[in-house]
């Protein structure tokens, strides 16, 4: 069991880009925000991750490594298609920005996340950092699985 | 990944009873039959189990051991209360009857299950075996979590 304290931001421009990132593919066995169940394939590793409700920027998180072959089979049980992205890691003063460059139906969305040791932990805001969207449930990856970014304009004007 | 081939029956009388059985407590992170996600505590062990749709008596099943402390925390995220039961194991000619004696809101339901190596594998039917309910989704444990046996008469007459 763990607690995840994470803040999420939109990104401006390309100033964050360094290298290629690594490819992640993830899908959901439950998209219920009270009990999200995610299958993720990350190269030669795979994980089953359960998250509870978000309170502020904090969320209970449980993660288990599983065989990649299991994960591939579990993706076929998932509710909706894989959310695909390149994940870029940018170390920043003891913390790490994880920048997700979404692919497929969620392109061209780019989101930056920072995991914090406590909710009030300070962090520097790089030039490329845009609007905070920590509380905006549309940007939950589980929500992007059901309602991908490329279709937002069509339904919300 | 595994495939579970299981048939389920009601039980008549007490002829099956030998000893006390062991106590199981389980709850669901997803009750969707296409992607059931179950947390089970079984004494000093705990498991996270994912099952797909049932086709006949066959169902895809993925099971992972997890720490009991995680399982206890995951139960608090679950959709509905714990389904509680005593499980009794009765070996029978190379196979095993698992007899679930439900407690709490699902008492006095008793159900016998047998796991088979193939759908057409023969098995003896003991005297105490009642009607087959393999296909009856009301007896899915995930359904019993949401609509416990003690409330069936009130809603279905």
CSV table of C-alpha atoms in Angstrom, one decimal, chain A:
chain,number,residue,atom,x,y,z
A,1,UNK,CA,0.0,0.0,0.0
A,2,UNK,CA,1.2,3.5,-0.7
A,3,UNK,CA,-0.1,7.0,-0.8
A,4,UNK,CA,0.4,9.0,-4.1
A,5,UNK,CA,0.6,12.8,-3.8
A,6,UNK,CA,0.8,14.1,-7.3
A,7,UNK,CA,0.1,17.4,-9.1
A,8,UNK,CA,-0.7,17.5,-12.8
A,9,UNK,CA,-0.2,20.4,-15.3
A,10,UNK,CA,-0.7,21.1,-18.9
A,11,UNK,CA,2.5,21.9,-20.9
A,12,UNK,CA,3.4,24.8,-23.2
A,13,UNK,CA,5.7,24.4,-26.1
A,14,UNK,CA,8.5,21.9,-26.5
A,15,UNK,CA,11.1,23.2,-23.9
A,16,UNK,CA,10.6,20.0,-21.8
A,17,UNK,CA,11.6,17.6,-24.6
A,18,UNK,CA,14.8,15.6,-24.2
A,19,UNK,CA,15.2,12.3,-26.0
A,20,UNK,CA,12.4,9.8,-26.9
A,21,UNK,CA,10.7,8.8,-23.7
A,22,UNK,CA,9.5,5.2,-23.2
A,23,UNK,CA,6.3,3.7,-24.5
A,24,UNK,CA,3.5,2.9,-22.1
A,25,UNK,CA,0.2,1.2,-22.8
A,26,UNK,CA,-2.5,1.0,-20.2
A,27,UNK,CA,-6.1,0.1,-19.9
A,28,UNK,CA,-8.7,-0.3,-17.1
A,29,UNK,CA,-10.6,-3.1,-15.5
A,30,UNK,CA,-12.4,-0.5,-13.4
A,31,UNK,CA,-12.7,3.2,-14.3
A,32,UNK,CA,-14.8,3.9,-11.1
A,33,UNK,CA,-12.8,6.8,-9.5
A,34,UNK,CA,-13.4,5.2,-6.1
A,35,UNK,CA,-11.6,2.0,-7.1
A,36,UNK,CA,-9.6,2.4,-10.4
A,37,UNK,CA,-8.0,-0.9,-11.5
A,38,UNK,CA,-5.3,-0.3,-14.2
A,39,UNK,CA,-3.2,-2.8,-16.3
A,40,UNK,CA,0.0,-1.2,-17.6
A,41,UNK,CA,2.7,-2.5,-19.9
A,42,UNK,CA,6.0,-0.6,-19.6
A,43,UNK,CA,8.5,-2.3,-21.9
A,44,UNK,CA,9.5,-5.6,-20.4
A,45,UNK,CA,7.5,-5.0,-17.2
A,46,UNK,CA,3.8,-5.0,-16.4
A,47,UNK,CA,1.8,-3.8,-13.4
A,48,UNK,CA,-1.6,-4.1,-11.9
A,49,UNK,CA,-2.4,-0.9,-10.0
A,50,UNK,CA,-5.4,0.0,-7.8
A,51,UNK,CA,-6.1,3.6,-6.8
A,52,UNK,CA,-8.8,5.0,-4.5
A,53,UNK,CA,-10.5,8.3,-4.5
A,54,UNK,CA,-8.4,11.4,-4.8
A,55,UNK,CA,-8.5,13.8,-1.8
A,56,UNK,CA,-6.8,17.0,-2.8
A,57,UNK,CA,-3.6,15.8,-4.6
A,58,UNK,CA,-3.5,12.6,-2.5
A,59,UNK,CA,-4.6,9.1,-3.5
A,60,UNK,CA,-4.2,5.6,-2.0
A,61,UNK,CA,-2.3,3.4,-4.5
A,62,UNK,CA,-1.5,-0.3,-4.6
A,63,UNK,CA,0.8,-1.6,-7.3
A,64,UNK,CA,1.8,-5.2,-8.1
A,65,UNK,CA,4.2,-6.5,-10.8
A,66,UNK,CA,2.6,-9.1,-13.0
A,67,UNK,CA,3.9,-11.2,-16.0
A,68,UNK,CA,3.8,-9.2,-19.3
A,69,UNK,CA,1.9,-12.2,-20.8
A,70,UNK,CA,-0.8,-11.8,-18.1
A,71,UNK,CA,-1.0,-8.1,-18.8
A,72,UNK,CA,-1.5,-8.6,-22.5
A,73,UNK,CA,-4.4,-11.0,-21.8
A,74,UNK,CA,-5.8,-8.6,-19.2
A,75,UNK,CA,-5.8,-5.8,-21.8
A,76,UNK,CA,-8.3,-7.9,-23.8
A,77,UNK,CA,-10.7,-7.9,-20.7
A,78,UNK,CA,-10.3,-4.1,-20.2
A,79,UNK,CA,-13.1,-1.6,-20.4
A,80,UNK,CA,-12.1,0.4,-23.4
A,81,UNK,CA,-8.9,0.6,-25.6
A,82,UNK,CA,-5.3,1.1,-24.4
A,83,UNK,CA,-4.3,4.6,-23.5
A,84,UNK,CA,-0.9,4.9,-25.2
A,85,UNK,CA,1.8,7.5,-24.4
A,86,UNK,CA,5.5,8.2,-24.4
A,87,UNK,CA,6.6,9.0,-20.9
A,88,UNK,CA,9.6,11.4,-20.4
A,89,UNK,CA,11.4,11.7,-17.1
A,90,UNK,CA,13.0,15.0,-16.1
A,91,UNK,CA,14.8,15.0,-12.8
A,92,UNK,CA,14.4,18.4,-11.0
A,93,UNK,CA,16.1,19.1,-7.7
A,94,UNK,CA,15.4,15.7,-6.0
A,95,UNK,CA,12.0,15.4,-7.6
A,96,UNK,CA,11.1,14.1,-11.0
A,97,UNK,CA,8.8,15.6,-13.7
A,98,UNK,CA,7.0,12.8,-15.6
A,99,UNK,CA,5.8,14.2,-18.9
A,100,UNK,CA,3.2,12.1,-20.7
A,101,UNK,CA,3.0,12.7,-24.5
A,102,UNK,CA,-0.2,10.9,-25.5
A,103,UNK,CA,-0.6,9.0,-28.7
A,104,UNK,CA,-3.5,7.8,-30.8
A,105,UNK,CA,-7.0,9.2,-29.8
A,106,UNK,CA,-5.4,11.3,-27.0
A,107,UNK,CA,-2.8,13.1,-29.2
A,108,UNK,CA,-1.7,15.8,-29.1
A,109,UNK,CA,-2.3,16.1,-25.3
A,110,UNK,CA,0.9,16.5,-23.2
A,111,UNK,CA,0.6,16.5,-19.4
A,112,UNK,CA,3.3,16.9,-16.8
A,113,UNK,CA,3.1,15.3,-13.3
A,114,UNK,CA,5.2,15.7,-10.3
A,115,UNK,CA,5.1,13.3,-7.3
A,116,UNK,CA,5.6,15.1,-4.0
A,117,UNK,CA,6.6,13.8,-0.6
A,118,UNK,CA,3.9,15.9,1.0
A,119,UNK,CA,1.1,18.1,-0.3
A,120,UNK,CA,2.9,21.3,0.7
A,121,UNK,CA,6.3,20.3,-0.6
A,122,UNK,CA,7.8,23.2,-2.7
A,123,UNK,CA,8.9,22.7,-6.3
A,124,UNK,CA,10.2,24.9,-9.0
A,125,UNK,CA,7.9,25.7,-12.0
A,126,UNK,CA,9.8,25.4,-15.2
A,127,UNK,CA,9.0,27.8,-18.1
A,128,UNK,CA,7.1,25.2,-20.1
A,129,UNK,CA,4.6,24.5,-17.2
A,130,UNK,CA,1.1,25.5,-18.0
A,131,UNK,CA,-2.3,25.4,-16.2
A,132,UNK,CA,-2.7,23.0,-13.2
A,133,UNK,CA,-5.3,20.3,-13.9
A,134,UNK,CA,-4.8,18.1,-10.8
A,135,UNK,CA,-8.5,18.4,-9.9
A,136,UNK,CA,-9.8,18.1,-13.5
A,137,UNK,CA,-11.2,14.6,-13.8
A,138,UNK,CA,-11.2,14.8,-17.6
A,139,UNK,CA,-7.4,14.4,-17.5
A,140,UNK,CA,-7.5,11.2,-15.4
A,141,UNK,CA,-6.0,8.5,-17.6
A,142,UNK,CA,-9.1,6.4,-16.7
A,143,UNK,CA,-11.3,9.2,-18.1
A,144,UNK,CA,-9.1,9.5,-21.2
A,145,UNK,CA,-9.6,5.8,-21.9
A,146,UNK,CA,-13.4,6.4,-22.2
A,147,UNK,CA,-13.4,9.9,-23.6
A,148,UNK,CA,-10.1,10.6,-25.5
A,149,UNK,CA,-8.8,14.1,-25.8
A,150,UNK,CA,-9.3,14.2,-29.6
A,151,UNK,CA,-13.1,14.0,-29.1
A,152,UNK,CA,-13.4,16.7,-26.4
A,153,UNK,CA,-14.2,19.5,-28.8
A,154,UNK,CA,-16.9,17.6,-30.6
A,155,UNK,CA,-18.8,17.0,-27.3
A,156,UNK,CA,-18.0,20.1,-25.2
A,157,UNK,CA,-17.8,22.8,-27.9
